[in-house]
Short mmCIF file of C-alpha atoms in Angstrom, two decimals:
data_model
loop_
_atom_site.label_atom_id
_atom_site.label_comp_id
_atom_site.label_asym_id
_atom_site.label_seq_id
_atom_site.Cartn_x
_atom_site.Cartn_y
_atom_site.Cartn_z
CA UNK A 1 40.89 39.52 12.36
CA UNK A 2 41.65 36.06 10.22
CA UNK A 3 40.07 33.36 11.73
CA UNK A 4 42.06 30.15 10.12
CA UNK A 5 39.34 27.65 9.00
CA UNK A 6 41.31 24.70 7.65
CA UNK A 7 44.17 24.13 9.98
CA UNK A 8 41.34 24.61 13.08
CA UNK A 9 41.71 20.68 14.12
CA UNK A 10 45.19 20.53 13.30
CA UNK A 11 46.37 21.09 16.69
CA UNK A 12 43.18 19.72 18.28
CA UNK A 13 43.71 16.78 20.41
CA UNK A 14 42.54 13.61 18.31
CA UNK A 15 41.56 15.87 15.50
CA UNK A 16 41.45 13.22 13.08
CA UNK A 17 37.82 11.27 14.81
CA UNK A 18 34.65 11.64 13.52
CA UNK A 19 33.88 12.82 17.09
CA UNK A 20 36.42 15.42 17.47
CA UNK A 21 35.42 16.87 14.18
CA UNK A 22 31.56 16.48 15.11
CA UNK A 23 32.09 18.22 17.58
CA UNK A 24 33.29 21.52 15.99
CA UNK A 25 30.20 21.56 13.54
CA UNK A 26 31.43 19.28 11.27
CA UNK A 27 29.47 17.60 8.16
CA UNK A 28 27.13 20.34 9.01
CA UNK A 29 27.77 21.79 5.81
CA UNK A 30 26.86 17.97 4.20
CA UNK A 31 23.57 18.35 5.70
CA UNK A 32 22.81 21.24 4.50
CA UNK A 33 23.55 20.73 0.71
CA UNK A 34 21.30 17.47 1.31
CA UNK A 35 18.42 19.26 2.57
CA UNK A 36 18.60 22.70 1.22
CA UNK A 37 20.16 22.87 -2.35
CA UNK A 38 20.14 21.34 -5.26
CA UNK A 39 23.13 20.48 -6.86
CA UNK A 40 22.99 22.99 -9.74
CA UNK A 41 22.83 25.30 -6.72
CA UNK A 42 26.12 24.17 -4.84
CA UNK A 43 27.74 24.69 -8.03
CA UNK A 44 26.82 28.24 -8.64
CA UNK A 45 27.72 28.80 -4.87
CA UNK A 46 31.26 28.19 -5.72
CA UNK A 47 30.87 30.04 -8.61
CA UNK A 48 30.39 32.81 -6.31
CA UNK A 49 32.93 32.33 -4.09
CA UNK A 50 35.73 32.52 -6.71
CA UNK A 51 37.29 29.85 -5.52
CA UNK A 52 40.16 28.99 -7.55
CA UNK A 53 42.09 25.64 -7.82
CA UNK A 54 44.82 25.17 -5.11
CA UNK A 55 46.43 22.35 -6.32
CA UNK A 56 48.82 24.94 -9.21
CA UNK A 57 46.93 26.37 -11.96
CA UNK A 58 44.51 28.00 -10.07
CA UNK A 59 41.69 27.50 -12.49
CA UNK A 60 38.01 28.50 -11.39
CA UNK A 61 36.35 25.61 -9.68
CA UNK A 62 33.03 26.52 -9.67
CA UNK A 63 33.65 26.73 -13.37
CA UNK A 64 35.45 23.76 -13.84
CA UNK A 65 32.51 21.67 -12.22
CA UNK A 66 29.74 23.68 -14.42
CA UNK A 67 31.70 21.67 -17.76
CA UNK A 68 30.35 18.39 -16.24
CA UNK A 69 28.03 17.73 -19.25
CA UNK A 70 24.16 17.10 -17.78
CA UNK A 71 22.36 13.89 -18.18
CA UNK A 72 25.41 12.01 -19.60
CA UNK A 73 24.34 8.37 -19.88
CA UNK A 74 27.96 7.08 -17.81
CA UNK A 75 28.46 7.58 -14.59
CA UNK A 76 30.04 10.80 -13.49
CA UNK A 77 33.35 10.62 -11.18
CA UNK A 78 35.17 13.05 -8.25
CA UNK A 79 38.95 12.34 -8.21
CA UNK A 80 41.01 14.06 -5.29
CA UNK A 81 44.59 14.41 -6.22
CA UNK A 82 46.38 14.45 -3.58
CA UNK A 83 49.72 12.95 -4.69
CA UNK A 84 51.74 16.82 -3.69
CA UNK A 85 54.49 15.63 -5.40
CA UNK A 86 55.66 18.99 -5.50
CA UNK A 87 59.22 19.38 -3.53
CA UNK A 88 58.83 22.30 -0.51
CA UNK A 89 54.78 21.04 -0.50
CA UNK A 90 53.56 19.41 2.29
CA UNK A 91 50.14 21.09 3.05
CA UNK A 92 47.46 18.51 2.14
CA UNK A 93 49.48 15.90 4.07
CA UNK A 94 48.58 17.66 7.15
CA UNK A 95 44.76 18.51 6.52
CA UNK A 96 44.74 14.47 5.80
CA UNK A 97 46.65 13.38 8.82
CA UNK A 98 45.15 16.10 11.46
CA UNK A 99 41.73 16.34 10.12
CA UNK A 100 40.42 13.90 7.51
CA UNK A 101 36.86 14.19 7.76
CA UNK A 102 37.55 17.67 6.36
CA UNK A 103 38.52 16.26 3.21
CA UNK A 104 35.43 13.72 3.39
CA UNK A 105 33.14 15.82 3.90
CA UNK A 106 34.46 17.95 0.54
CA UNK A 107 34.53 15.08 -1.32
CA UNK A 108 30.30 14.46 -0.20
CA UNK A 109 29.32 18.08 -1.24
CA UNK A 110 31.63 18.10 -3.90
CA UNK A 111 30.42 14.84 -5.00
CA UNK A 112 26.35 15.64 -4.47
CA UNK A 113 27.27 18.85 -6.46
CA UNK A 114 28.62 17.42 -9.79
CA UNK A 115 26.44 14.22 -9.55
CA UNK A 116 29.31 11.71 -8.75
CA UNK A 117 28.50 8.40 -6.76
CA UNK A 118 32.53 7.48 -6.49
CA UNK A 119 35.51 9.34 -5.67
CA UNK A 120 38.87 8.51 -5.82
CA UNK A 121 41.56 10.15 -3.98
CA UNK A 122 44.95 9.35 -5.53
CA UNK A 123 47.60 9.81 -2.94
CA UNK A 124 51.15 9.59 -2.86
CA UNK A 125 52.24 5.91 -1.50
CA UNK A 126 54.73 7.46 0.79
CA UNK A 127 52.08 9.19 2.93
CA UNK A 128 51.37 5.97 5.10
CA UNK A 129 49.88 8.11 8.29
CA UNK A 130 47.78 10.04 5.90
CA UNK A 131 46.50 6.39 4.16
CA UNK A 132 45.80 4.97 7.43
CA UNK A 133 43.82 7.88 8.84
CA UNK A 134 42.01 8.59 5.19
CA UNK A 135 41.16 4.83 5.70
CA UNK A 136 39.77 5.26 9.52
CA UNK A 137 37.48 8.45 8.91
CA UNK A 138 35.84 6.51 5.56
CA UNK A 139 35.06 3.69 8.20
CA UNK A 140 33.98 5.68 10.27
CA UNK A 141 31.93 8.01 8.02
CA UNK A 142 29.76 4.95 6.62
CA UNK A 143 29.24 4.02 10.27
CA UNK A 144 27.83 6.78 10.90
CA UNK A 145 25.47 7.17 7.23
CA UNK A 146 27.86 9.92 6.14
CA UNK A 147 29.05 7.79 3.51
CA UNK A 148 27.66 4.47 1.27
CA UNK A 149 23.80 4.26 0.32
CA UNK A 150 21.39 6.84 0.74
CA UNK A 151 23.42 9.23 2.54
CA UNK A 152 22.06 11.20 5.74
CA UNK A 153 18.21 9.15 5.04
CA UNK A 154 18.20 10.92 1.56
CA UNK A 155 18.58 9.50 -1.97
CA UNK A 156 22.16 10.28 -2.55
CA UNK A 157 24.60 7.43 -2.54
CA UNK A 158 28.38 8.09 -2.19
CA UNK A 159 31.57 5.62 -1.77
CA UNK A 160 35.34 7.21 -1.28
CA UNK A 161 38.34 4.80 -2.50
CA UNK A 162 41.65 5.71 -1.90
CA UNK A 163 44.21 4.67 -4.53
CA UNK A 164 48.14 4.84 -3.19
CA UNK A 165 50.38 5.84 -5.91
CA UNK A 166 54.52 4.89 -6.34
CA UNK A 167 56.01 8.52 -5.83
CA UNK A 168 56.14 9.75 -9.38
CA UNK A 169 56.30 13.67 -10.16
CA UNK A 170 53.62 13.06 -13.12
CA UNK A 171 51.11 11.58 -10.96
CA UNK A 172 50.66 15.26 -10.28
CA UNK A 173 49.52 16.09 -13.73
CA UNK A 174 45.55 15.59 -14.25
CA UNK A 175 45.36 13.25 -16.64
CA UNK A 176 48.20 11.00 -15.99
CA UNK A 177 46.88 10.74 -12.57
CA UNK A 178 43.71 9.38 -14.30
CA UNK A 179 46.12 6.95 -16.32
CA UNK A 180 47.38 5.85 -13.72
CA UNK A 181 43.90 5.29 -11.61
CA UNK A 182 43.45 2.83 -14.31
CA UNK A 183 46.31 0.98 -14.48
CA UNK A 184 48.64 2.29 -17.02
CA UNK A 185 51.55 4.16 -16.94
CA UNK A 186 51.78 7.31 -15.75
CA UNK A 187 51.96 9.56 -18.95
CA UNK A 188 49.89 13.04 -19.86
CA UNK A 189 47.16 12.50 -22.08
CA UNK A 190 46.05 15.02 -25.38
CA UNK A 191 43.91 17.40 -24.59
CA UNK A 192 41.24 17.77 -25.50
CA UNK A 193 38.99 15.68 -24.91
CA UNK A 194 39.08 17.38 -21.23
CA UNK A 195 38.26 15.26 -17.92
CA UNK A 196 35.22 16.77 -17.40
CA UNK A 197 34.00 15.30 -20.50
CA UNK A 198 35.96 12.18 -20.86
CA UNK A 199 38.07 11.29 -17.80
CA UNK A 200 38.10 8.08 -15.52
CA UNK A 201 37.17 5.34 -18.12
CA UNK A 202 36.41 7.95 -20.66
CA UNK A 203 33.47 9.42 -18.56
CA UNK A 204 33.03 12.45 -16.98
CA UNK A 205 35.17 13.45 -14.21
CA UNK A 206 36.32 16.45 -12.40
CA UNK A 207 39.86 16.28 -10.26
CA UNK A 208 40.70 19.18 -7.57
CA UNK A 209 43.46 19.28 -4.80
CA UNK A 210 43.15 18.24 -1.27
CA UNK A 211 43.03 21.97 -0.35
CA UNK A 212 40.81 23.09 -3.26
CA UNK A 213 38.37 20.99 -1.79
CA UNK A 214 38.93 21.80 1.55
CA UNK A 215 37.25 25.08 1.25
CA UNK A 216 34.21 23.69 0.06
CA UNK A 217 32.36 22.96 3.49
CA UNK A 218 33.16 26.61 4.56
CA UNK A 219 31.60 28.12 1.50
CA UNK A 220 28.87 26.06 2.23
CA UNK A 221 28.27 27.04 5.68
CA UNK A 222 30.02 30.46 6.15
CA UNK A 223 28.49 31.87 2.32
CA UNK A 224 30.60 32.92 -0.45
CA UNK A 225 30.82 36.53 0.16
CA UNK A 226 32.51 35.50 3.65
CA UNK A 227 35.16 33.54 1.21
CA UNK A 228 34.98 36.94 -1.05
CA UNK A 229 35.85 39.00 1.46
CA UNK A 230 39.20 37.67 2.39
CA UNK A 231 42.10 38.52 0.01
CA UNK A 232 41.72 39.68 -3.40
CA UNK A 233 38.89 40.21 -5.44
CA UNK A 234 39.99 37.74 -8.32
CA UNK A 235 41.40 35.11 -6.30
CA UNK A 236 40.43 35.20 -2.54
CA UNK A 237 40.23 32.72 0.42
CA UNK A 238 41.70 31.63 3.13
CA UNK A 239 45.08 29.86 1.81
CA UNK A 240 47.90 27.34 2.79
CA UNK A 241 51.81 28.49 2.49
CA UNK A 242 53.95 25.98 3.18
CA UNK A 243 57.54 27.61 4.23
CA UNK A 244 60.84 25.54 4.14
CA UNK A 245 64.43 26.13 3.63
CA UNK A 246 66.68 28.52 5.22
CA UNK A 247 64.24 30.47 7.54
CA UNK A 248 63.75 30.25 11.54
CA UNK A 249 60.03 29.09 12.01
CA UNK A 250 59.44 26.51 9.06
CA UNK A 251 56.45 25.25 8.96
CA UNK A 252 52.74 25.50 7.67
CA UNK A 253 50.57 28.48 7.80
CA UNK A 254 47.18 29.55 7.05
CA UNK A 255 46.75 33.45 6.06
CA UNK A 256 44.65 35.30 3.74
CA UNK A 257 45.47 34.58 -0.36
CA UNK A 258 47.40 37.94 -1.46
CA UNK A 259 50.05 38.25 1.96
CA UNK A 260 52.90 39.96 1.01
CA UNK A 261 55.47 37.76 0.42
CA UNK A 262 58.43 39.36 2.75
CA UNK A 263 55.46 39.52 5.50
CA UNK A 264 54.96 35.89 5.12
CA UNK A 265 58.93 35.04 4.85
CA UNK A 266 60.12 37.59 7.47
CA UNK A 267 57.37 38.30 10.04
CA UNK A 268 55.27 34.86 10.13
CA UNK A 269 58.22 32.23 9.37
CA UNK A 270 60.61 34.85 11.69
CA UNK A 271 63.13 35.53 8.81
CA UNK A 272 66.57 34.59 7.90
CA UNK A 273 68.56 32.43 10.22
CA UNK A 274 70.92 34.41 12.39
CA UNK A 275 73.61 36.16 10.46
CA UNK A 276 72.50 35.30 7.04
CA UNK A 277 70.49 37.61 4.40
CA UNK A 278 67.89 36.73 2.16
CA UNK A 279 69.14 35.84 -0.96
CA UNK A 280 65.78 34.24 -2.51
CA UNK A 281 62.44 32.95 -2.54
CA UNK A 282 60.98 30.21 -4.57
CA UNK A 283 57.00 30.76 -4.46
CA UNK A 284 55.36 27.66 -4.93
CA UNK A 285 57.42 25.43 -5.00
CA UNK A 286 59.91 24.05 -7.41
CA UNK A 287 58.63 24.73 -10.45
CA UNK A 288 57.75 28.32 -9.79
CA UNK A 289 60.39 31.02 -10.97
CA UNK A 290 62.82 32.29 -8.20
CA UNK A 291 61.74 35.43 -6.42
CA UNK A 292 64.86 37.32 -5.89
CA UNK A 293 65.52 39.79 -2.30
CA UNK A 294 64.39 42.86 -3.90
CA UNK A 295 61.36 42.12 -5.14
CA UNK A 296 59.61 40.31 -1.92
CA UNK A 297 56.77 43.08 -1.65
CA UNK A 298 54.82 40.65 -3.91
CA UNK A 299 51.58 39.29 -3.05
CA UNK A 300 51.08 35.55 -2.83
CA UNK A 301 48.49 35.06 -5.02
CA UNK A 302 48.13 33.75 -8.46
CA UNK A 303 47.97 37.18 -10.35
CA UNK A 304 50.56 39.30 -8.55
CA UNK A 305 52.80 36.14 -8.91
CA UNK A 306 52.21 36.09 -12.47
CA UNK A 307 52.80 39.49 -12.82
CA UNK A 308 56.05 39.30 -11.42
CA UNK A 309 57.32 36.54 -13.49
CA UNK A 310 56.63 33.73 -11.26
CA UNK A 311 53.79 31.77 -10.37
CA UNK A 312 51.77 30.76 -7.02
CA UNK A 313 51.65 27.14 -7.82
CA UNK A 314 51.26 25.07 -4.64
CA UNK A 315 52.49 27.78 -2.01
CA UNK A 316 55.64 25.77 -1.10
CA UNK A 317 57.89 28.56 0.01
CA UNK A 318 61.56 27.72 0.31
CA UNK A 319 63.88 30.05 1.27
CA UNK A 320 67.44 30.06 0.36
CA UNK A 321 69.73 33.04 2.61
CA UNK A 322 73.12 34.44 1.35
CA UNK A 323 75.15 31.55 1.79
CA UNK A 324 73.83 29.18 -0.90
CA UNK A 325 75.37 28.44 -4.88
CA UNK A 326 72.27 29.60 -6.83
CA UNK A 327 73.70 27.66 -9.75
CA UNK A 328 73.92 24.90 -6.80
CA UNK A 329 70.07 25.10 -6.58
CA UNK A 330 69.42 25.57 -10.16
CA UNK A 331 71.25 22.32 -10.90
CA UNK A 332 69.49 20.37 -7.97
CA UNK A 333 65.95 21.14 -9.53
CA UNK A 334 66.66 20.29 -12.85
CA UNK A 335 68.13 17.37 -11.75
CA UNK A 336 64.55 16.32 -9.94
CA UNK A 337 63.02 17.58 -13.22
CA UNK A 338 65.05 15.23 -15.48
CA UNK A 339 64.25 12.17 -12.94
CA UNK A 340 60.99 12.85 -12.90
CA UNK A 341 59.98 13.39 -16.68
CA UNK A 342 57.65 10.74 -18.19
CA UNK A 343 59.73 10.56 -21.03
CA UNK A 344 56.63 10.82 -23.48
CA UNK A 345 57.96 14.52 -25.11
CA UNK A 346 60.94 14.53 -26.51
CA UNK A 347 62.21 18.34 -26.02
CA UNK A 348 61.39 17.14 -21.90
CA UNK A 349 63.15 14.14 -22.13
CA UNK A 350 66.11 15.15 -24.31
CA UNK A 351 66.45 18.97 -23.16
CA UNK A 352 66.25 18.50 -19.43
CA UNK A 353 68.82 15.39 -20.19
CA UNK A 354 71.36 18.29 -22.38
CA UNK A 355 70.33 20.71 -19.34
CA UNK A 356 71.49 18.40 -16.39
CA UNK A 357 75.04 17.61 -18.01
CA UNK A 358 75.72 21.44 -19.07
CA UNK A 359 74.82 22.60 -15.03
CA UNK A 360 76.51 19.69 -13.49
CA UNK A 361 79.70 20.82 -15.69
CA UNK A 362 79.09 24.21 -14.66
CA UNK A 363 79.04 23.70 -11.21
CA UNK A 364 82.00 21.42 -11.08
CA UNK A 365 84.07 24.19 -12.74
CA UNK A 366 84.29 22.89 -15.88
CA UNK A 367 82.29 25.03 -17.50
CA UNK A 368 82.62 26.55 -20.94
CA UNK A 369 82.04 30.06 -22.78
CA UNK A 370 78.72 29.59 -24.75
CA UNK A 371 77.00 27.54 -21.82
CA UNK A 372 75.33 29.94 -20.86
CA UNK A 373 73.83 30.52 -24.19
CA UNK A 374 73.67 26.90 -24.83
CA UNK A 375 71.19 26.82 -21.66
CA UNK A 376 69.24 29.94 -22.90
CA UNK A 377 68.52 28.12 -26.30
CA UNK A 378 67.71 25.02 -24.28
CA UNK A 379 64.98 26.55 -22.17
CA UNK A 380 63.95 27.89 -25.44
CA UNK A 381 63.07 24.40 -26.96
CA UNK A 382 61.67 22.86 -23.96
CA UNK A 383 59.25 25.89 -22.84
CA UNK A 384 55.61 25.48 -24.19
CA UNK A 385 56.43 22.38 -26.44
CA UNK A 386 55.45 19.56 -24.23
CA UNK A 387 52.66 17.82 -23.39
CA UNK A 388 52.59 19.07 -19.94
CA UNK A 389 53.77 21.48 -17.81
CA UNK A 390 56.31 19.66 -16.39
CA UNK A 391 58.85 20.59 -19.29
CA UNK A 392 57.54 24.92 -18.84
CA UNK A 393 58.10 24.51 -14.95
CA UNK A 394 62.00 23.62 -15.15
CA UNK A 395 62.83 25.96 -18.02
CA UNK A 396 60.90 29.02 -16.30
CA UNK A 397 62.78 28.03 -13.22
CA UNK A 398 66.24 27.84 -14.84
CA UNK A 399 65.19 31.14 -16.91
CA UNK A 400 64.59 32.75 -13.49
CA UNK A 401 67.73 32.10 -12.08
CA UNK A 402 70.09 32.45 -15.33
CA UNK A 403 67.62 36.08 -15.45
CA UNK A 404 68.21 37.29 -11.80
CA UNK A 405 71.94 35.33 -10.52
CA UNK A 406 73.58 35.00 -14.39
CA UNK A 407 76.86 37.10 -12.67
CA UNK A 408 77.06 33.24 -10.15
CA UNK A 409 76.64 31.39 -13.41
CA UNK A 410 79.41 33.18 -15.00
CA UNK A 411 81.61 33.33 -11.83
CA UNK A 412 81.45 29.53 -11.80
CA UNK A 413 82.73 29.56 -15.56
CA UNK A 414 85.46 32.22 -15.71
CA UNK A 415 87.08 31.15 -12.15
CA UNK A 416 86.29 27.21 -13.16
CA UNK A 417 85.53 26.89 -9.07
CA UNK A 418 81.87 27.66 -7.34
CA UNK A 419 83.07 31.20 -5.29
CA UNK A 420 80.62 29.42 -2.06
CA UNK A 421 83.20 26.81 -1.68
#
């Protein structure tokens, strides 16, 4: 039976104290890093887990922390992105809101692991009840020695800042995140030179999601074959879907990594709404690759996804029934793409710009033979020729749907009308 591990406080009365989340054996797992590993140790402990990064790309994190070069002679930094600027994501909101010292207490281990005395968690300025309770558990934590000098009696020092953020889309991206920590705009750096190397103020620096980290404390305490032995082999855990859109129970859920997709969309979020079929599902959200009806059966995780032409991302589900314009949706997200670009590539900045006016035309019925085409060699340009991966995330997505709903596309063109209205 799946025992969910990091929605347990969620629905805990005054989850979000330091007593509360005592209580249920938390910063357990802090003590024991402090008094039974060394750090080298705690990193080859999520080596063995397999975790893998939660916040899109899904890269090794036990890896990812091994790159921290040793003995550099700058200080080493933890950054917690937790801007989930992603639309249809809203899963490290709640972990920060419900149960904060969750997140602390990752960012501590995490911290003690890599050999970081600061962390920064970067956090979307919107998220006001998250800020305010991120801001009560740090108090909280140094009151009670989890946090500041000598941690817990021992030699480790650690200090969280939060940073708020304005709302924008790139913030999401590593390294303009890290731009942005120190006061400049918001644009991807080159890479490499890679954070872990040079990051915050050109010194080393690993970022991970809210959730990525999350998992930490459990590995710690529960031992990595326990987070090996739920879901698959090459990327398993206990994971966060976050289901929106046109379905009956929206909401957030905790299930092993790998769940069918239809099993998470029909059985767990209870389906369609009444009358309506499935038309499609977006995986993770908006920048993953539409999932069309028939091919549901797939498993959320990040290979099946990939293997099906889409990609797991940040697990926000949206679900869009029989009665929605595809070319409707389509339109919407490359809209949200071309708002959100930085503007420092220009096949992002020009091509979503040509993209946005040939789909708005479309879907006003004014569109015209070769648009479709027009689009095709668009997504062409764009994909893999920009700094980031803002630029691939709206041309797979448009790809996806031209690919799997072209016959709305051309519908919309030939009878100059959308056939929904």
């Amino acid at each position: 039976m799946f025992e969910p591990v990091l929605l347990k406080n969620v629905e805990v009365a005054n989850g979000h104290l330091l007593s509360t989340y005592e209580a249920g054996g938390g910063y357990q797992a802090l003590r024991k890093v402090l008094s039974e590993y060394t750090p080298d140790e705690v990193v080859e402990l999520v080596k063995q887990s397999n975790l893998r990064g939660r916040g899109g790309a899904g890269f090794p994190t036990g890896m990812k922390w091994s790159f921290v070069p040793k003995g550099a002679d700058k200080p080493k930094y933890l950054c917690c992105n937790a801007d989930e600027g992603e639309p249809g994501t809203f899963k490290d909101r709640i972990i920060m809101e419900r149960d904060p010292h969750q997140l602390i207490e990752a960012l501590a281990v995490s911290g003690y692991a890599i050999g970081a005395e600061t962390a920064y968690v970067y956090i979307r300025g919107e998220y006001v009840a998250a800020i305010r309770r991120l801001e009560q558990a740090i108090a909280e934590a140094h009151e009670k020695g989890y946090l500041g000098r000598s941690v817990l009696g021992t030699d480790f020092n650690f200090t969280v800042h939060i940073h708020c953020g304005a709302g924008a889309y790139i913030c999401g991206e590593e390294t303009a995140m890290l731009e942005s920590l120190e006061g400049k705009r918001a644009q991807p750096r080159l890479k490499p030179p890679f954070p872990a190397v040079a990051g915050l103020y050109a010194s080393p620096t690993v970022i991970n999601n809210v959730e990525t980290l999350a998992c930490v404390p459990h590995i710690v305490t529960r031992g990595a074959a326990w987070f090996r032995g739920i879901g698959p082999d090459k990327s398993p855990g206990p994971k966060l879907y976050c289901v929106s859109g046109q379905v009956r129970k929206p909401g957030l859920y905790e299930l092993p990594m790998g769940i069918p997709l239809k099993e998470l969309v029909e059985e767990h979020a209870g389906g369609p709404l009444p009358g309506r079929k499935i038309k499609a599902v977006i995986p993770g959200g908006v920048s993953a690759p539409v999932i069309p009806e028939h091919a549901l059966e797939v498993g959320m995780d990040f290979d099946s996804l990939s293997a099906a032409g889409s990609m797991l991302g940040s697990a926000g589900v949206i679900v869009v029934d029989d009665s929605t314009c595809m070319v409707k949706v389509a339109t919407r997200i490359i809209e949200f793409f071309h708002h959100e670009s930085c503007g420092k590539c220009t096949p992002c900045r020009e091509g979503l710009n040509w993209v946005v006016k040939v789909l708005r035309r479309i879907e006003a019925g004014e569109g015209a033979p070769g648009d479709l085409e027009q689009l095709d060699m668009l997504c062409k340009g764009i994909f893999g020729n920009t700094f980031c991966a803002l630029g691939d995330g709206a041309a797979m997505g448009l790809r996806a749907a031209l690919k799997h709903f072209r016959e709305e596309f051309v519908a919309h063109i030939e009878e100059g009308r959308c056939p929904f209205h």
